[in-house]
PDB file of C-alpha atoms in Angstrom:
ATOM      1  CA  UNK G   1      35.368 -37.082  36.851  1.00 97.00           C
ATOM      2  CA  UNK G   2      35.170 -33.242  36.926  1.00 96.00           C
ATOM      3  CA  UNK G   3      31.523 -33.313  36.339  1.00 97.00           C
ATOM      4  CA  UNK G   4      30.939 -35.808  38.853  1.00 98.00           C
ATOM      5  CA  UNK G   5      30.454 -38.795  36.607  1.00 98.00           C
ATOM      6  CA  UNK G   6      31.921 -42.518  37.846  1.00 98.00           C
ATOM      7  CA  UNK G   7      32.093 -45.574  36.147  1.00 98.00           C
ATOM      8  CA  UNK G   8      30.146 -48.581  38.562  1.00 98.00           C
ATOM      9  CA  UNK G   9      29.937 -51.988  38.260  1.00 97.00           C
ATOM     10  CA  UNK G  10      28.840 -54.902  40.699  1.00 94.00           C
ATOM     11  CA  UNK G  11      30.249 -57.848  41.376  1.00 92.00           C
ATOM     12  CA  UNK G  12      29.727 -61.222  43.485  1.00 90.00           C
ATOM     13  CA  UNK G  13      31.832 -64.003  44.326  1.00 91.00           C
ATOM     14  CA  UNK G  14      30.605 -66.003  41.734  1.00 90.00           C
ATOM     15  CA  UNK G  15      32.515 -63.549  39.038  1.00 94.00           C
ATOM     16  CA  UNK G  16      35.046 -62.180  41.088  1.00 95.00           C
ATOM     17  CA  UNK G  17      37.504 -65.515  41.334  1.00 91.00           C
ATOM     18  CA  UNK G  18      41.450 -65.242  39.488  1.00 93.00           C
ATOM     19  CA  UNK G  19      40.570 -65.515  35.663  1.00 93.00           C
ATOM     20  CA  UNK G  20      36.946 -65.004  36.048  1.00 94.00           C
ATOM     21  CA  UNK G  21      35.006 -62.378  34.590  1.00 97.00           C
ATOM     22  CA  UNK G  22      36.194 -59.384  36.636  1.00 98.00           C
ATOM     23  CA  UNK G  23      39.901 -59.979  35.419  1.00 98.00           C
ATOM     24  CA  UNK G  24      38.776 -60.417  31.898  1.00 98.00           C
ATOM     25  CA  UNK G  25      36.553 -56.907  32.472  1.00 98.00           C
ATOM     26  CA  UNK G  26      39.769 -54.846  33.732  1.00 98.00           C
ATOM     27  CA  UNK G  27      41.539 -56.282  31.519  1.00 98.00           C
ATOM     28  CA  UNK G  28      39.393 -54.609  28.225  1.00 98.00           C
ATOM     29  CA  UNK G  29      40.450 -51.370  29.863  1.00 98.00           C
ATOM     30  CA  UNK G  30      43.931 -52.284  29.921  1.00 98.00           C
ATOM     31  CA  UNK G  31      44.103 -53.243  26.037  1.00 98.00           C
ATOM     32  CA  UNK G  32      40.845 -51.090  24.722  1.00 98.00           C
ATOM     33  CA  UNK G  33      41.609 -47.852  22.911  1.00 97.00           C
ATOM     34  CA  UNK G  34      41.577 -45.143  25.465  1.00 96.00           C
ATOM     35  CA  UNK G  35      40.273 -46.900  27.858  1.00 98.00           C
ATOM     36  CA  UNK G  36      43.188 -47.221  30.595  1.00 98.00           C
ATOM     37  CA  UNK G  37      42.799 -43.799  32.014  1.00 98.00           C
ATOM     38  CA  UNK G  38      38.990 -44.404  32.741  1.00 98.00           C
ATOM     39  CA  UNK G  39      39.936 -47.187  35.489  1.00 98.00           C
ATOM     40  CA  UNK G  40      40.661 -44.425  38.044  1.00 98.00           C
ATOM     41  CA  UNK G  41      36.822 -43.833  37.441  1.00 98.00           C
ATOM     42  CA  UNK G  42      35.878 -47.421  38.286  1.00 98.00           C
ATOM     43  CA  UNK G  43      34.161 -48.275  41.021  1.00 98.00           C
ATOM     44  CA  UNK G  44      33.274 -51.874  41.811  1.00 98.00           C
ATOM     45  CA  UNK G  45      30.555 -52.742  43.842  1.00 95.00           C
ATOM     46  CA  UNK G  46      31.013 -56.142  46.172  1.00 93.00           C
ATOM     47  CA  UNK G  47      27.810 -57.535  46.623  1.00 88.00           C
ATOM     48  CA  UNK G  48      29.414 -60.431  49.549  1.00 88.00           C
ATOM     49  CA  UNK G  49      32.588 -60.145  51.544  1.00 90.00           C
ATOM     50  CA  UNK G  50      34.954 -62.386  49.000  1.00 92.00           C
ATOM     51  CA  UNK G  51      34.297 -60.283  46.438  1.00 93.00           C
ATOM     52  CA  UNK G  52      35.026 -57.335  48.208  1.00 94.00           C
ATOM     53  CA  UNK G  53      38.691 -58.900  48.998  1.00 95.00           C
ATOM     54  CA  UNK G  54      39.010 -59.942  45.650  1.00 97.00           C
ATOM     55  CA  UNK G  55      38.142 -56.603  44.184  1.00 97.00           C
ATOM     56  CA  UNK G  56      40.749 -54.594  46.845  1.00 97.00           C
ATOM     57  CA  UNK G  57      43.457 -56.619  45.586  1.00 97.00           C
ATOM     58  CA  UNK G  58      43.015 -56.194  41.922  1.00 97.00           C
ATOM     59  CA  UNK G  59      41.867 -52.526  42.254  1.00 98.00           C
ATOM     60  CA  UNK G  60      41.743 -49.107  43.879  1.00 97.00           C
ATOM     61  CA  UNK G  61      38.348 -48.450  44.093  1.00 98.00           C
ATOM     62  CA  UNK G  62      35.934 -51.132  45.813  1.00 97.00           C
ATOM     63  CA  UNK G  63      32.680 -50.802  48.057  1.00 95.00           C
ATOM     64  CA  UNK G  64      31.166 -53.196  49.925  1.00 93.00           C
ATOM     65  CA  UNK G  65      27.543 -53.141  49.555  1.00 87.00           C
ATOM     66  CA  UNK G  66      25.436 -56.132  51.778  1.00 73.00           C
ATOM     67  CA  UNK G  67      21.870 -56.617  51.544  1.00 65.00           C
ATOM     68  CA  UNK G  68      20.566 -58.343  54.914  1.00 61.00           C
ATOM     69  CA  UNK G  69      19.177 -61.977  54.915  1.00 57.00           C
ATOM     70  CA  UNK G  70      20.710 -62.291  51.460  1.00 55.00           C
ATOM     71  CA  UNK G  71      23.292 -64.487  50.247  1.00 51.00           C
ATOM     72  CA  UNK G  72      24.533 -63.204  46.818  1.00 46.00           C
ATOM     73  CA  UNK G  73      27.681 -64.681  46.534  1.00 48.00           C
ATOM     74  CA  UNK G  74      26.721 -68.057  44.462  1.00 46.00           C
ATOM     75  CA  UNK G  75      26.018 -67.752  40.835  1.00 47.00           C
ATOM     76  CA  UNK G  76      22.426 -66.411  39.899  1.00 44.00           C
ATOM     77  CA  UNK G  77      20.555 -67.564  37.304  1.00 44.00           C
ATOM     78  CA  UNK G  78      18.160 -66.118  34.741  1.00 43.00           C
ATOM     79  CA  UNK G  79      14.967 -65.689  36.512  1.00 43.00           C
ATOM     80  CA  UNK G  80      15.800 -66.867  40.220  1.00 56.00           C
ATOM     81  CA  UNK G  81      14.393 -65.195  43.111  1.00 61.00           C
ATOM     82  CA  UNK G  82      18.009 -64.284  43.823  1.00 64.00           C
ATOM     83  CA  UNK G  83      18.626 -62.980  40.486  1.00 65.00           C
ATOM     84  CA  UNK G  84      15.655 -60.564  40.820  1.00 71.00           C
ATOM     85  CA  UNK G  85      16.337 -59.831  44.705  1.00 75.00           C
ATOM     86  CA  UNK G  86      19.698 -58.840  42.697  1.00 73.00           C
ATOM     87  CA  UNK G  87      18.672 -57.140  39.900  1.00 77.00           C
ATOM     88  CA  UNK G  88      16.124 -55.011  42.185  1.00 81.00           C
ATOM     89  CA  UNK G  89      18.577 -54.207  44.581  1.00 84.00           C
ATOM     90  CA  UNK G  90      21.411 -52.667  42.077  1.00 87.00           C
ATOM     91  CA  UNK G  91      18.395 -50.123  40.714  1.00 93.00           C
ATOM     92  CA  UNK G  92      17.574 -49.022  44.436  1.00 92.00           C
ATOM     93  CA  UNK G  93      21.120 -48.459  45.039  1.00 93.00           C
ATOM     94  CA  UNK G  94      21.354 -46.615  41.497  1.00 96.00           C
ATOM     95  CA  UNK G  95      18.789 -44.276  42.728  1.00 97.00           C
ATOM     96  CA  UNK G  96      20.842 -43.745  45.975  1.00 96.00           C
ATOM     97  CA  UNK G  97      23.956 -42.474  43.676  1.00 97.00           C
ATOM     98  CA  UNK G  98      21.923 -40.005  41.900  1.00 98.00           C
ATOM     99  CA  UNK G  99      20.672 -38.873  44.304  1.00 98.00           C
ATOM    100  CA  UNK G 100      24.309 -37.700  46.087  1.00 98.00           C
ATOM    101  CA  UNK G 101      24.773 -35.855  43.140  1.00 98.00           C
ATOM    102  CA  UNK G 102      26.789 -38.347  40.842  1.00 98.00           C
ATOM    103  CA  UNK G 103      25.941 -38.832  37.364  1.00 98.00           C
ATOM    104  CA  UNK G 104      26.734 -42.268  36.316  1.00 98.00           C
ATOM    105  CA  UNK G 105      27.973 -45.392  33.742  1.00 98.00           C
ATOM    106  CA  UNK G 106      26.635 -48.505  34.974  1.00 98.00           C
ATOM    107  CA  UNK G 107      28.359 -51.141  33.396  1.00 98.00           C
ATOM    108  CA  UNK G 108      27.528 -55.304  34.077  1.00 96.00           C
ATOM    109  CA  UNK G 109      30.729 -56.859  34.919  1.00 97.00           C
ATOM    110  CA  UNK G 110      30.367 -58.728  31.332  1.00 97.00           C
ATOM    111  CA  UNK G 111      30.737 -56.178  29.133  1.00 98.00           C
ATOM    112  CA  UNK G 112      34.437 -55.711  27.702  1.00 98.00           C
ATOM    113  CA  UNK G 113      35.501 -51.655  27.257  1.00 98.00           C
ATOM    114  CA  UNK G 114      37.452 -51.561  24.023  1.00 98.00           C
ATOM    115  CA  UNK G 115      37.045 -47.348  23.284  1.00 98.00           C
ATOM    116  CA  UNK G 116      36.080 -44.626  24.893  1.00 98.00           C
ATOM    117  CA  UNK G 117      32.278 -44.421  24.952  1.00 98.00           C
ATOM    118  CA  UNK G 118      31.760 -41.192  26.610  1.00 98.00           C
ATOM    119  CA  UNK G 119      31.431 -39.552  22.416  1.00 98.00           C
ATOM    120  CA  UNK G 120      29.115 -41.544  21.454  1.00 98.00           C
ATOM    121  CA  UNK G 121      26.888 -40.569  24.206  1.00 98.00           C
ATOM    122  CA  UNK G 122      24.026 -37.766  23.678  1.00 98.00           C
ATOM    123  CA  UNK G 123      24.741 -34.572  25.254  1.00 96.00           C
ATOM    124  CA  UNK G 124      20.740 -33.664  25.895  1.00 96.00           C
ATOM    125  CA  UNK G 125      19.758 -37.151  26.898  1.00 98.00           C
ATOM    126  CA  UNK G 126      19.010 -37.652  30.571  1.00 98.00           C
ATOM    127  CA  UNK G 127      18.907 -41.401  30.460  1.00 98.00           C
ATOM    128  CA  UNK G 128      20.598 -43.638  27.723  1.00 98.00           C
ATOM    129  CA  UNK G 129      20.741 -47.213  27.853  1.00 98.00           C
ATOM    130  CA  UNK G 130      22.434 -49.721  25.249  1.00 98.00           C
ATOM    131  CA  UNK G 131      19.979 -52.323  23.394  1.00 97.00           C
ATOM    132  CA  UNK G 132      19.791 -56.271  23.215  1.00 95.00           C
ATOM    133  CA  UNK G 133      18.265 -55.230  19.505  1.00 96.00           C
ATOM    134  CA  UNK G 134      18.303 -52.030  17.788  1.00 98.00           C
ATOM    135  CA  UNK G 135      15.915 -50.464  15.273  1.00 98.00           C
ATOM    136  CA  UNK G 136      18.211 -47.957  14.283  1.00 97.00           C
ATOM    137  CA  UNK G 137      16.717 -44.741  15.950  1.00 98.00           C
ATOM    138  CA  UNK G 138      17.629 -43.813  19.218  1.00 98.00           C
ATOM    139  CA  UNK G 139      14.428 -41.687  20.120  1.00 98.00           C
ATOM    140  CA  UNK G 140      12.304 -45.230  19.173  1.00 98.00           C
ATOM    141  CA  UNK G 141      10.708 -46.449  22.191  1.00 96.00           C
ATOM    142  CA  UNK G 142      10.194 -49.779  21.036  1.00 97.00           C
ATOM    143  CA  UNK G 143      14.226 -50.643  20.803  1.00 97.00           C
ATOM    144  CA  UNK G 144      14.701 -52.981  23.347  1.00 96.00           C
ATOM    145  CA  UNK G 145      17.023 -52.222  26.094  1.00 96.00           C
ATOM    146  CA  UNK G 146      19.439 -54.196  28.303  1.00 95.00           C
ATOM    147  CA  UNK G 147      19.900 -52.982  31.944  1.00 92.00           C
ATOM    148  CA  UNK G 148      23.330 -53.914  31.514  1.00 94.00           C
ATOM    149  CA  UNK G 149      24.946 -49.990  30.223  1.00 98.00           C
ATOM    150  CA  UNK G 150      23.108 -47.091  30.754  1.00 98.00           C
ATOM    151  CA  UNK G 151      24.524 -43.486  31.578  1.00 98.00           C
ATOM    152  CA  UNK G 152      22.360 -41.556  33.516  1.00 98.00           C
ATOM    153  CA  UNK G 153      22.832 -38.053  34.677  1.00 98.00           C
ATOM    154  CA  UNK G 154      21.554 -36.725  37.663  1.00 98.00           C
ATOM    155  CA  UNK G 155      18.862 -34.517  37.973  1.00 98.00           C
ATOM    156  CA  UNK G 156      15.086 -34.642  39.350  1.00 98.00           C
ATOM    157  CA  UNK G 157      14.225 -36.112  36.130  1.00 98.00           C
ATOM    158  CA  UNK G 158      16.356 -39.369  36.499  1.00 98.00           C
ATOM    159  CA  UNK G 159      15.875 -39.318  40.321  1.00 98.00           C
ATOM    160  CA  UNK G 160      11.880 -39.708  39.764  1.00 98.00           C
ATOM    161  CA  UNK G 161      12.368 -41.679  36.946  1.00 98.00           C
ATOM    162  CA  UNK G 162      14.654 -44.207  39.110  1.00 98.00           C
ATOM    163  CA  UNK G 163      11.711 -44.314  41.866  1.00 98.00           C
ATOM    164  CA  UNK G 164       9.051 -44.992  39.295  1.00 98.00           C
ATOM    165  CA  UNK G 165      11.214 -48.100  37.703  1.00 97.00           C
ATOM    166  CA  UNK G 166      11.597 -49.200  41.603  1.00 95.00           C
ATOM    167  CA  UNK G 167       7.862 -49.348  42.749  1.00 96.00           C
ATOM    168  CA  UNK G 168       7.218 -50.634  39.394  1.00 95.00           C
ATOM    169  CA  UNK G 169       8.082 -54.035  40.479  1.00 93.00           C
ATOM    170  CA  UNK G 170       4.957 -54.696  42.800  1.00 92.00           C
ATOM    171  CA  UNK G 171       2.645 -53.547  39.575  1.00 94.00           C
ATOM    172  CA  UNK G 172       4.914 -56.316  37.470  1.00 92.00           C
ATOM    173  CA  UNK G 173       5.422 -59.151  40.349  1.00 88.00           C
ATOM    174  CA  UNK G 174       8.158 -61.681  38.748  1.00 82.00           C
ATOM    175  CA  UNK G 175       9.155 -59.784  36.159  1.00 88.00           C
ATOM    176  CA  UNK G 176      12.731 -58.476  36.246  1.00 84.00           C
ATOM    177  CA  UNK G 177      13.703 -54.749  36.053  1.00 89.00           C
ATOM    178  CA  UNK G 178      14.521 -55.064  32.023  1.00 89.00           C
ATOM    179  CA  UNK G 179      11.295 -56.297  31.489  1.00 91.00           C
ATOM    180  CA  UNK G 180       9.608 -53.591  33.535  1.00 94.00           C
ATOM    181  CA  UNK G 181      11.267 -51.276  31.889  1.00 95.00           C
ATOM    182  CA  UNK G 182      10.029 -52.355  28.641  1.00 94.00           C
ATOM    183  CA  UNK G 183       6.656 -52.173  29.843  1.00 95.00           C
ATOM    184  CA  UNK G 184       7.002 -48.562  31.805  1.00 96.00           C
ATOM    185  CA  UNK G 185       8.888 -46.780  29.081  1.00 96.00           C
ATOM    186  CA  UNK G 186       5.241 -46.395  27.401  1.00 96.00           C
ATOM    187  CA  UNK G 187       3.946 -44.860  30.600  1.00 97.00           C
ATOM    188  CA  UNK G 188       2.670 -41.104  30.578  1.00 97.00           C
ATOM    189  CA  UNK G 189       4.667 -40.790  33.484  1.00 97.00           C
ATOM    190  CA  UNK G 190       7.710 -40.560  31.584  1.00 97.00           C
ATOM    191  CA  UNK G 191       6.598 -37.678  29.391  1.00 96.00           C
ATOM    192  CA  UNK G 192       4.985 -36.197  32.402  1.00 98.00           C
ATOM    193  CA  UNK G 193       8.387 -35.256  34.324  1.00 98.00           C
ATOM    194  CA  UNK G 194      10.000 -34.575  30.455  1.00 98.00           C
ATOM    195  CA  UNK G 195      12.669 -37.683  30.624  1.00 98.00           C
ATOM    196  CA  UNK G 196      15.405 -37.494  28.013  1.00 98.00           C
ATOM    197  CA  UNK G 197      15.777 -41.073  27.330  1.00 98.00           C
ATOM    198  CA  UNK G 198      17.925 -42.551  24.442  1.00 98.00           C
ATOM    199  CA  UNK G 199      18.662 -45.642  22.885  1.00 98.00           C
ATOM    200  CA  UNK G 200      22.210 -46.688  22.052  1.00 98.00           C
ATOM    201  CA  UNK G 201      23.443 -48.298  18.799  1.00 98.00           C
ATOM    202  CA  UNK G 202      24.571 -51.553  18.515  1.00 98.00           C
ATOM    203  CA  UNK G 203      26.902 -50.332  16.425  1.00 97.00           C
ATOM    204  CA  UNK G 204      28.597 -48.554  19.069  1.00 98.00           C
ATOM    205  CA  UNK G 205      27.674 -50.845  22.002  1.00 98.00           C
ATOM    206  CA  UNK G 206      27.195 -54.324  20.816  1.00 97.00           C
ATOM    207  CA  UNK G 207      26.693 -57.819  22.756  1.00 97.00           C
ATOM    208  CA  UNK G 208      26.221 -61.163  21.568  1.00 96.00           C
ATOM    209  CA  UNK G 209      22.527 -60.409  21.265  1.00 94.00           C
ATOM    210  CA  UNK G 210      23.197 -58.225  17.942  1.00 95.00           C
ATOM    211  CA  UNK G 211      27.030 -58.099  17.920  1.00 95.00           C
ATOM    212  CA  UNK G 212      28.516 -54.439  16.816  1.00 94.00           C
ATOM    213  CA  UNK G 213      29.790 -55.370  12.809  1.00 91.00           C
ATOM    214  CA  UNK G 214      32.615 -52.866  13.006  1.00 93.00           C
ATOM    215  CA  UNK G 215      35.864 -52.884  14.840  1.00 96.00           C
ATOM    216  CA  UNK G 216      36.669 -49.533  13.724  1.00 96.00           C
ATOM    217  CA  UNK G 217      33.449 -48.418  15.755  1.00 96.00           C
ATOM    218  CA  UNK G 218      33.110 -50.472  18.576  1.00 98.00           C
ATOM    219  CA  UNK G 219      33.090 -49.409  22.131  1.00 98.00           C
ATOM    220  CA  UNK G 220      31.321 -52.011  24.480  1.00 98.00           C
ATOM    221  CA  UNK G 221      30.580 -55.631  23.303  1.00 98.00           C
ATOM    222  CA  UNK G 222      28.332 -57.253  26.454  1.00 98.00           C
ATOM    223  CA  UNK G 223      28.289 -61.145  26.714  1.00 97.00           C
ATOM    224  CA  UNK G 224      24.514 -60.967  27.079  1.00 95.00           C
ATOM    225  CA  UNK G 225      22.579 -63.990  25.472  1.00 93.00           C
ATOM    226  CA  UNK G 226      24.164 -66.447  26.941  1.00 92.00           C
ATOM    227  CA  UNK G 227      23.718 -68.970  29.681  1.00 86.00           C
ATOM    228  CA  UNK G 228      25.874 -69.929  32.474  1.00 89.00           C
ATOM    229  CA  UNK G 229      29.090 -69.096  33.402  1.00 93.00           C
ATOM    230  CA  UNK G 230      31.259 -71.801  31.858  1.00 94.00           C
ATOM    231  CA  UNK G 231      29.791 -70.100  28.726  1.00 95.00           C
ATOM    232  CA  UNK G 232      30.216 -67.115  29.098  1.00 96.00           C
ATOM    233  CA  UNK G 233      33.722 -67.036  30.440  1.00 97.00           C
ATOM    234  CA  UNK G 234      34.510 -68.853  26.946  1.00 97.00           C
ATOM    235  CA  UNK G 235      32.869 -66.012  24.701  1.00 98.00           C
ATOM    236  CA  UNK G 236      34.874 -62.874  26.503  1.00 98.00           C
ATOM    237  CA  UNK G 237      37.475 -64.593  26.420  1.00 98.00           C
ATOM    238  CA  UNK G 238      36.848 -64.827  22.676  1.00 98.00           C
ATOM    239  CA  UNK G 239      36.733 -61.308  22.277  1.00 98.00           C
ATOM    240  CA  UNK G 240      39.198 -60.307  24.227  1.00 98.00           C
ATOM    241  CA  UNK G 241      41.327 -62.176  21.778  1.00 98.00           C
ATOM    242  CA  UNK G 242      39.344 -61.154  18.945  1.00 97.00           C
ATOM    243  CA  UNK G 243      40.411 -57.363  19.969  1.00 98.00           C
ATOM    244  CA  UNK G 244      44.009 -58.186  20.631  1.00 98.00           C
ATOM    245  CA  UNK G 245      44.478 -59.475  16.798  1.00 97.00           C
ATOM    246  CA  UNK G 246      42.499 -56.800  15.333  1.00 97.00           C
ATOM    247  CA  UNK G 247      44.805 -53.989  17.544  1.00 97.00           C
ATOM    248  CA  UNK G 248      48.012 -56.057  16.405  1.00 97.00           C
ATOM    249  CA  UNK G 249      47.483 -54.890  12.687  1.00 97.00           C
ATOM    250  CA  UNK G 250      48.484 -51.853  10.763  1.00 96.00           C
ATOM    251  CA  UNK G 251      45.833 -49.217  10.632  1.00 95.00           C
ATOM    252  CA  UNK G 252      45.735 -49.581   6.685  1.00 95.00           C
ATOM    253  CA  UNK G 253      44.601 -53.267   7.405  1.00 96.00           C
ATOM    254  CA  UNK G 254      42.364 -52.500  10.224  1.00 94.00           C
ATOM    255  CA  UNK G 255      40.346 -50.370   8.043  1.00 91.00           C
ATOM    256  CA  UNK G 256      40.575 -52.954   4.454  1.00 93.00           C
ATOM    257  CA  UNK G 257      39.701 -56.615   6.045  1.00 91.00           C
ATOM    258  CA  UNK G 258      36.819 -55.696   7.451  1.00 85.00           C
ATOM    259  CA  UNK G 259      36.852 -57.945  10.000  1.00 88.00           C
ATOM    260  CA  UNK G 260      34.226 -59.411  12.596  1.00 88.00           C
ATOM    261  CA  UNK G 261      33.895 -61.411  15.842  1.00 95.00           C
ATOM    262  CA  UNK G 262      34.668 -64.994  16.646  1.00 95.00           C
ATOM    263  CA  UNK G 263      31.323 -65.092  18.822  1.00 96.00           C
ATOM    264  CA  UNK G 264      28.414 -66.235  19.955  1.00 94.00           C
ATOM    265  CA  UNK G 265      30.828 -69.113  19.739  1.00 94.00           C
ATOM    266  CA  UNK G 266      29.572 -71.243  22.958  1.00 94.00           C
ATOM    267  CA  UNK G 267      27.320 -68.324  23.727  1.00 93.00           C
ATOM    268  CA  UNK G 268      23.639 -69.141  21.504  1.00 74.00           C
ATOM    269  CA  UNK G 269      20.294 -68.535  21.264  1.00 61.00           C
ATOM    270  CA  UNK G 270      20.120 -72.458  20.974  1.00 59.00           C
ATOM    271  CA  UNK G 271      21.309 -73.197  24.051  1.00 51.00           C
ATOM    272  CA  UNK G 272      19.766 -70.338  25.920  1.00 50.00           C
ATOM    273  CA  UNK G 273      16.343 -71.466  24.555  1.00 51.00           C
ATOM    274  CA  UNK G 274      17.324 -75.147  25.725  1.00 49.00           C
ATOM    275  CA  UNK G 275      17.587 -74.257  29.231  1.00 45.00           C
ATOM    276  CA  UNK G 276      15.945 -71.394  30.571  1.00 47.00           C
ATOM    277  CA  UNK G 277      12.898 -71.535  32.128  1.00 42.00           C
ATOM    278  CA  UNK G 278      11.017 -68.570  32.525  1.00 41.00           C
ATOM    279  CA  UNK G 279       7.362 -68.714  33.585  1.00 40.00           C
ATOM    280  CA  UNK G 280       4.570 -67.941  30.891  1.00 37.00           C
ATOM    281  CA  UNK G 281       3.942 -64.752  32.076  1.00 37.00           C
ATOM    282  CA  UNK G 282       7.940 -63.247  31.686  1.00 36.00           C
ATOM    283  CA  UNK G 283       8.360 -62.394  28.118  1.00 35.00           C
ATOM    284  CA  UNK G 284      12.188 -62.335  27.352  1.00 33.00           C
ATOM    285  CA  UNK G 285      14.121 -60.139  25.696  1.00 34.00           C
ATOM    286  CA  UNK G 286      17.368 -61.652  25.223  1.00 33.00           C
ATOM    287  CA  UNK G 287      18.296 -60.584  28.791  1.00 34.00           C
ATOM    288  CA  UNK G 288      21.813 -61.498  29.951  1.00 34.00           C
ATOM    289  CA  UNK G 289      21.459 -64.732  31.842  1.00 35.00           C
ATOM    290  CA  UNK G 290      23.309 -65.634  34.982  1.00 37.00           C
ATOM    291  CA  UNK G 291      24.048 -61.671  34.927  1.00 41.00           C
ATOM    292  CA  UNK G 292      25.106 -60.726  38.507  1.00 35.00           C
ATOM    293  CA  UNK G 293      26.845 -57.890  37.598  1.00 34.00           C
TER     294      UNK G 293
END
């Protein structure tokens, strides 16, 4: 954009197949309010060679990004060693784009774009990430965040603060960078180099953690919560359809039914709680599962 902002995103192989969750993702731009024009933003970042080919054929913008020794093309789940190698790898090359200059939207590849989100960011924050649960002010440090959408502009503040969040990992060995975060957001360091960080609403930026109540407001909804793909695939889907019968009505109606999502429909706590298994040590915070992107 004109102030040097893009839109990224990663991707693997494992959500980059034909009606997987990368068409499902372009596809909330396609239908979202005012969302169309921000594709020419987009880049998508192909973490193996498939979906790199997948991602030139569907759109303009695609980089290949390979990490040696490691495969990340098979579907990663919660708490793997390839889901952290993953995970630790996309904040690295985070820190890389600030540091060229770019201030950025990371988005997972599981969150759907129905508006514009870009005014309902803060103009003085430096950091400002989007919440599994929300505690209804965005200066409270104890909301707790999901990786999954942050904008971040750059500066020296964001750069340190993306270095700090790095080497943070051999102080919390095991833990992913969400939880770290939760744990390093206390630190003095943060206050130190005078980080502007802010929490999003869920109002605004919902997920199947704490779903946003208003399609009037919504921008993002993120299918975090949730385990495996099958799942996963079900719930956006869900809301994609959701969206499409809520834009199909007059705006009179839109405002008068007052009407809400169809999800967590195979998306739950339940089943999450079923089968994950973190170690004792990892407290969770309704982190997306099986999120590679």
């Amino acid at each position: 954009m004109r102030d040097r902002t893009v839109i990224l995103t990663t991707l693997n192989e494992a959500w980059a197949g034909p009606n997987s969750i990368l068409d499902l993702f372009l596809e909330s731009f396609r239908i979202g309010d005012g969302t169309r024009r921000l594709l020419k933003h987009l880049v998508i970042i192909a973490l193996d060679k498939k979906a790199y080919l997948r991602c030139v054929a569907v759109h303009t913008y695609c980089v290949a990004l390979t990490t040696e020794g490691v495969d990340f093309s098979a579907e990663a789940y919660f708490m793997t060693t390839d889901y952290l190698k993953m995970m630790w790898r996309r904040i690295d090359f985070l820190r890389s784009i600030l540091e060229m200059g770019y201030n950025f939207v990371f988005t997972d590849a599981d969150i759907l774009w129905f508006r514009n989100p870009f005014p309902r960011f803060f103009e003085d924050a430096d950091f400002q990430i989007a919440c599994d649960h929300f505690l209804g002010d965005s200066l409270d440090i104890q909301n707790r965040p999901n990786g999954g959408f942050n904008f971040v502009k750059s500066n020296n503040r964001t750069i340190q603060f993306y270095k700090f969040w790095y080497s943070s990992q051999a102080m919390y060995p095991g833990y992913h960078d969400q939880d770290v975060l939760n744990f390093i957001k206390f630190d003095r360091f943060i206050t130190d180099i005078g980080l502007k960080m802010r929490f999003l609403d869920t109002m605004y930026f919902g997920g199947l953690c704490e779903p946003s109540k208003d399609l009037n407001q919504v921008c993002t909804m993120h299918a975090n919560c949730c385990f495996g793909l099958d799942s996963k695939l079900n719930d956006l889907r869900m809301m994609v359809q959701d969206w499409k019968d809520f834009m199909s009505l007059t705006p009179r109606l839109k405002r008068s039914l007052n009407l809400s999502w169809s999800v967590p429909d195979k998306c739950s706590l339940e089943e999450l709680i079923q089968y994950s298994s973190l170690p004792n040590n990892v407290q969770w915070y309704g982190s997306p599962v099986n999120d590679v992107g």
